[in-house]
mmCIF file of N, CA and C in Angstrom:
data_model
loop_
_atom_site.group_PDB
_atom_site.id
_atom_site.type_symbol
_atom_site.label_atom_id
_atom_site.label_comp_id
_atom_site.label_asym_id
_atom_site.label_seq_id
_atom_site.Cartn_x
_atom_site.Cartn_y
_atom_site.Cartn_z
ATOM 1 N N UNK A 10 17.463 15.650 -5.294
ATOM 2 C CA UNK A 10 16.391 14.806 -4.752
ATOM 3 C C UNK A 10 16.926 13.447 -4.303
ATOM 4 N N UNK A 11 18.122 12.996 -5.363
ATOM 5 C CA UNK A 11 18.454 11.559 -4.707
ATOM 6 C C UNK A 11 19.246 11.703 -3.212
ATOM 7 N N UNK A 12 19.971 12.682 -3.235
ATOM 8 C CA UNK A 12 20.583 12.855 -2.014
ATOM 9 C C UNK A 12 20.079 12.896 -1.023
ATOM 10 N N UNK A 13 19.011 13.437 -0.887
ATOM 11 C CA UNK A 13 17.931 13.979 0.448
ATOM 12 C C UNK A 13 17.459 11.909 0.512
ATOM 13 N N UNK A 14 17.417 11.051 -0.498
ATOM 14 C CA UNK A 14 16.751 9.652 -0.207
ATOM 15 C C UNK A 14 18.223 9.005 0.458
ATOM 16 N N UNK A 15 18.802 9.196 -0.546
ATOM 17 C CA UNK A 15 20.455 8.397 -0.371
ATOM 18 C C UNK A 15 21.095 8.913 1.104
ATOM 19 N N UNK A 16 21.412 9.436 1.571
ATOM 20 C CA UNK A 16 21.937 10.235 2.939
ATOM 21 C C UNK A 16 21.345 8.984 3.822
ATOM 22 N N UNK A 17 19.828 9.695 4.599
ATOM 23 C CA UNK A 17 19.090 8.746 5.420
ATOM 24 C C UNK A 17 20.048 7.214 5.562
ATOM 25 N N UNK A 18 19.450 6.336 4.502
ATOM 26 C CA UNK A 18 19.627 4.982 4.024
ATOM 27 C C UNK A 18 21.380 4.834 4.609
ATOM 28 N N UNK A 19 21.859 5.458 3.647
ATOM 29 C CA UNK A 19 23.552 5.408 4.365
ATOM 30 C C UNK A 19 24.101 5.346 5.587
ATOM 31 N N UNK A 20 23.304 6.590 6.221
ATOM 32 C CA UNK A 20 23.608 6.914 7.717
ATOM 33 C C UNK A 20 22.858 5.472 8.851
ATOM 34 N N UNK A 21 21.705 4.701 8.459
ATOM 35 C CA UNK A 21 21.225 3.757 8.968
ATOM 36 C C UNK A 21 21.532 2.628 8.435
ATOM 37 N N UNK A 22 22.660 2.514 7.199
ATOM 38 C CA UNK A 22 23.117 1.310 6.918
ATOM 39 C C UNK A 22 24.203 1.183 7.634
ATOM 40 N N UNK A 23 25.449 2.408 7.813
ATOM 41 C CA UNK A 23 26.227 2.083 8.733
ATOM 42 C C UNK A 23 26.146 1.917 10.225
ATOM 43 N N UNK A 24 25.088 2.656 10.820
ATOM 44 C CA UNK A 24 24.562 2.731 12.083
ATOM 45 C C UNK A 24 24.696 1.341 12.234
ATOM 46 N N UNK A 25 23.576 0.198 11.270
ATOM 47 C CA UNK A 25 23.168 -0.804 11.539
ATOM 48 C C UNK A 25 24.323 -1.483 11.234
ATOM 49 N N UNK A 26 25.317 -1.947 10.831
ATOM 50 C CA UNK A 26 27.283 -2.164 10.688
ATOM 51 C C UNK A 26 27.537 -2.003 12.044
ATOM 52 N N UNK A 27 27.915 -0.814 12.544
ATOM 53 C CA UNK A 27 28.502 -0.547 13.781
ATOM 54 C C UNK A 27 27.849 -1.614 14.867
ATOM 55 N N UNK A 28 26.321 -1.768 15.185
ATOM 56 C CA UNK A 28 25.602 -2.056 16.195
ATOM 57 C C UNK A 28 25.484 -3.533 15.687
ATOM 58 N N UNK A 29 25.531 -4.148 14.625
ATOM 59 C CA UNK A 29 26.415 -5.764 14.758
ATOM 60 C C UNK A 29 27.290 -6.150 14.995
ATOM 61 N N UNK A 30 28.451 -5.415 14.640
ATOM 62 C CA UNK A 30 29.421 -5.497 15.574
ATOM 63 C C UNK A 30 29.833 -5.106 16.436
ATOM 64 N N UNK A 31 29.060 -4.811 17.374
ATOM 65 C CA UNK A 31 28.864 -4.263 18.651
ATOM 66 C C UNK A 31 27.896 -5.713 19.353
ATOM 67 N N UNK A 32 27.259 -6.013 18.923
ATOM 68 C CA UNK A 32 26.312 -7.125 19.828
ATOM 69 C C UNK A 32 25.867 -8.265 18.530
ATOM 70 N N UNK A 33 26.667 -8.934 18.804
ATOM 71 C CA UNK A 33 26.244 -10.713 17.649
ATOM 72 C C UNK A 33 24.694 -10.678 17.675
ATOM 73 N N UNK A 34 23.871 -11.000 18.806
ATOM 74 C CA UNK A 34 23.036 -10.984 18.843
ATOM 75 C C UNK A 34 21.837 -10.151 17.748
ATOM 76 N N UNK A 35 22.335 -9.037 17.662
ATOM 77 C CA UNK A 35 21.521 -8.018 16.750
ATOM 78 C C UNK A 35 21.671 -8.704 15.135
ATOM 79 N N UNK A 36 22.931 -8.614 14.852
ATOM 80 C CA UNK A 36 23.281 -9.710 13.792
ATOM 81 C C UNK A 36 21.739 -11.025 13.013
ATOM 82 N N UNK A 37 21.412 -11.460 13.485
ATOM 83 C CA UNK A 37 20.380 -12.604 13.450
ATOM 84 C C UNK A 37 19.582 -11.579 13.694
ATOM 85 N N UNK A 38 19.044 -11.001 14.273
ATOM 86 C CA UNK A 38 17.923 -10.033 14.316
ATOM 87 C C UNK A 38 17.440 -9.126 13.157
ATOM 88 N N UNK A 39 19.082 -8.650 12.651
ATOM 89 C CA UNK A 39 18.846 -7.844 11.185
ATOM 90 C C UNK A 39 18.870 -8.505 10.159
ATOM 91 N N UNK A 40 19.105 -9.985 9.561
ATOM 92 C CA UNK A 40 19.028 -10.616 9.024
ATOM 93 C C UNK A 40 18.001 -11.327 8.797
ATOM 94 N N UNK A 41 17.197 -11.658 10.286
ATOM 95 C CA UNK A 41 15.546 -11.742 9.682
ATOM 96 C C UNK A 41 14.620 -10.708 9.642
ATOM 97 N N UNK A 42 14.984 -9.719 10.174
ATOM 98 C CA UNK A 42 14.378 -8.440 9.470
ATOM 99 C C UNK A 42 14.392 -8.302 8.287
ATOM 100 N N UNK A 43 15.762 -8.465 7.602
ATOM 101 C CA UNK A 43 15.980 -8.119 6.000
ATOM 102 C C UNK A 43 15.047 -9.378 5.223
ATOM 103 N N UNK A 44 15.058 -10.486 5.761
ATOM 104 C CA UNK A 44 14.530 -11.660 5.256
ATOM 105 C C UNK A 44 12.914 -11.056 4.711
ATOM 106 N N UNK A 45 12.183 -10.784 6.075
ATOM 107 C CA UNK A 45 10.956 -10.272 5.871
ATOM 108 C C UNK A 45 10.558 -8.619 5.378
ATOM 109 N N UNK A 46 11.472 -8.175 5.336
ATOM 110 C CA UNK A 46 11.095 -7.309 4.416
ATOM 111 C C UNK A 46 11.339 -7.079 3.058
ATOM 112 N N UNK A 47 12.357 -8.608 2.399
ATOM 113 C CA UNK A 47 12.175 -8.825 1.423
ATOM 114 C C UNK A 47 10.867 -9.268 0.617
ATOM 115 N N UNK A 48 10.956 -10.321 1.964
ATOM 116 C CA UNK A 48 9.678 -11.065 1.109
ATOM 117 C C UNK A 48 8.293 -9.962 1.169
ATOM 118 N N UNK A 49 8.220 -8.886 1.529
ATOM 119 C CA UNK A 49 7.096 -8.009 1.482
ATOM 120 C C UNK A 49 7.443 -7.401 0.527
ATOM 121 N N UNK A 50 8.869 -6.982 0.030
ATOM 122 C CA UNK A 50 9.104 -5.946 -1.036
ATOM 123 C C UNK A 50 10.208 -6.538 -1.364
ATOM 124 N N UNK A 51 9.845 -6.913 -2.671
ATOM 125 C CA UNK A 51 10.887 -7.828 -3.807
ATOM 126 C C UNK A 51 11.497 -7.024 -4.309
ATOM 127 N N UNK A 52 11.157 -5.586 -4.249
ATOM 128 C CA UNK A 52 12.038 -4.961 -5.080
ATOM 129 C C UNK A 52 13.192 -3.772 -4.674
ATOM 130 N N UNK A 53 13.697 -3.891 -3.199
ATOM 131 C CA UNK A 53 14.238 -3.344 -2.349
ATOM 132 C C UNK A 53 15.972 -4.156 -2.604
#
């Protein structure tokens, strides 16, 4: 069961790696993304 959660997450954590360093720009983009979806879910 964790695998089928864990996989996903992995495959779109590196996706999202590759495609910052690919364009700075995105960089600041995923960083206030992460910002606000902290502050919606503290426990992420």
């Amino acid at each position: 069961m964790l695998k089928i959660w864990i996989m996903p997450i992995f495959i779109c954590f590196s996706l999202g790696i590759f495609a910052e360093k690919s364009n700075p720009i995105l960089i600041k983009k995923n960083i206030i993304k992460r910002i606000i979806i902290r502050k919606k879910n503290p426990y992420l």
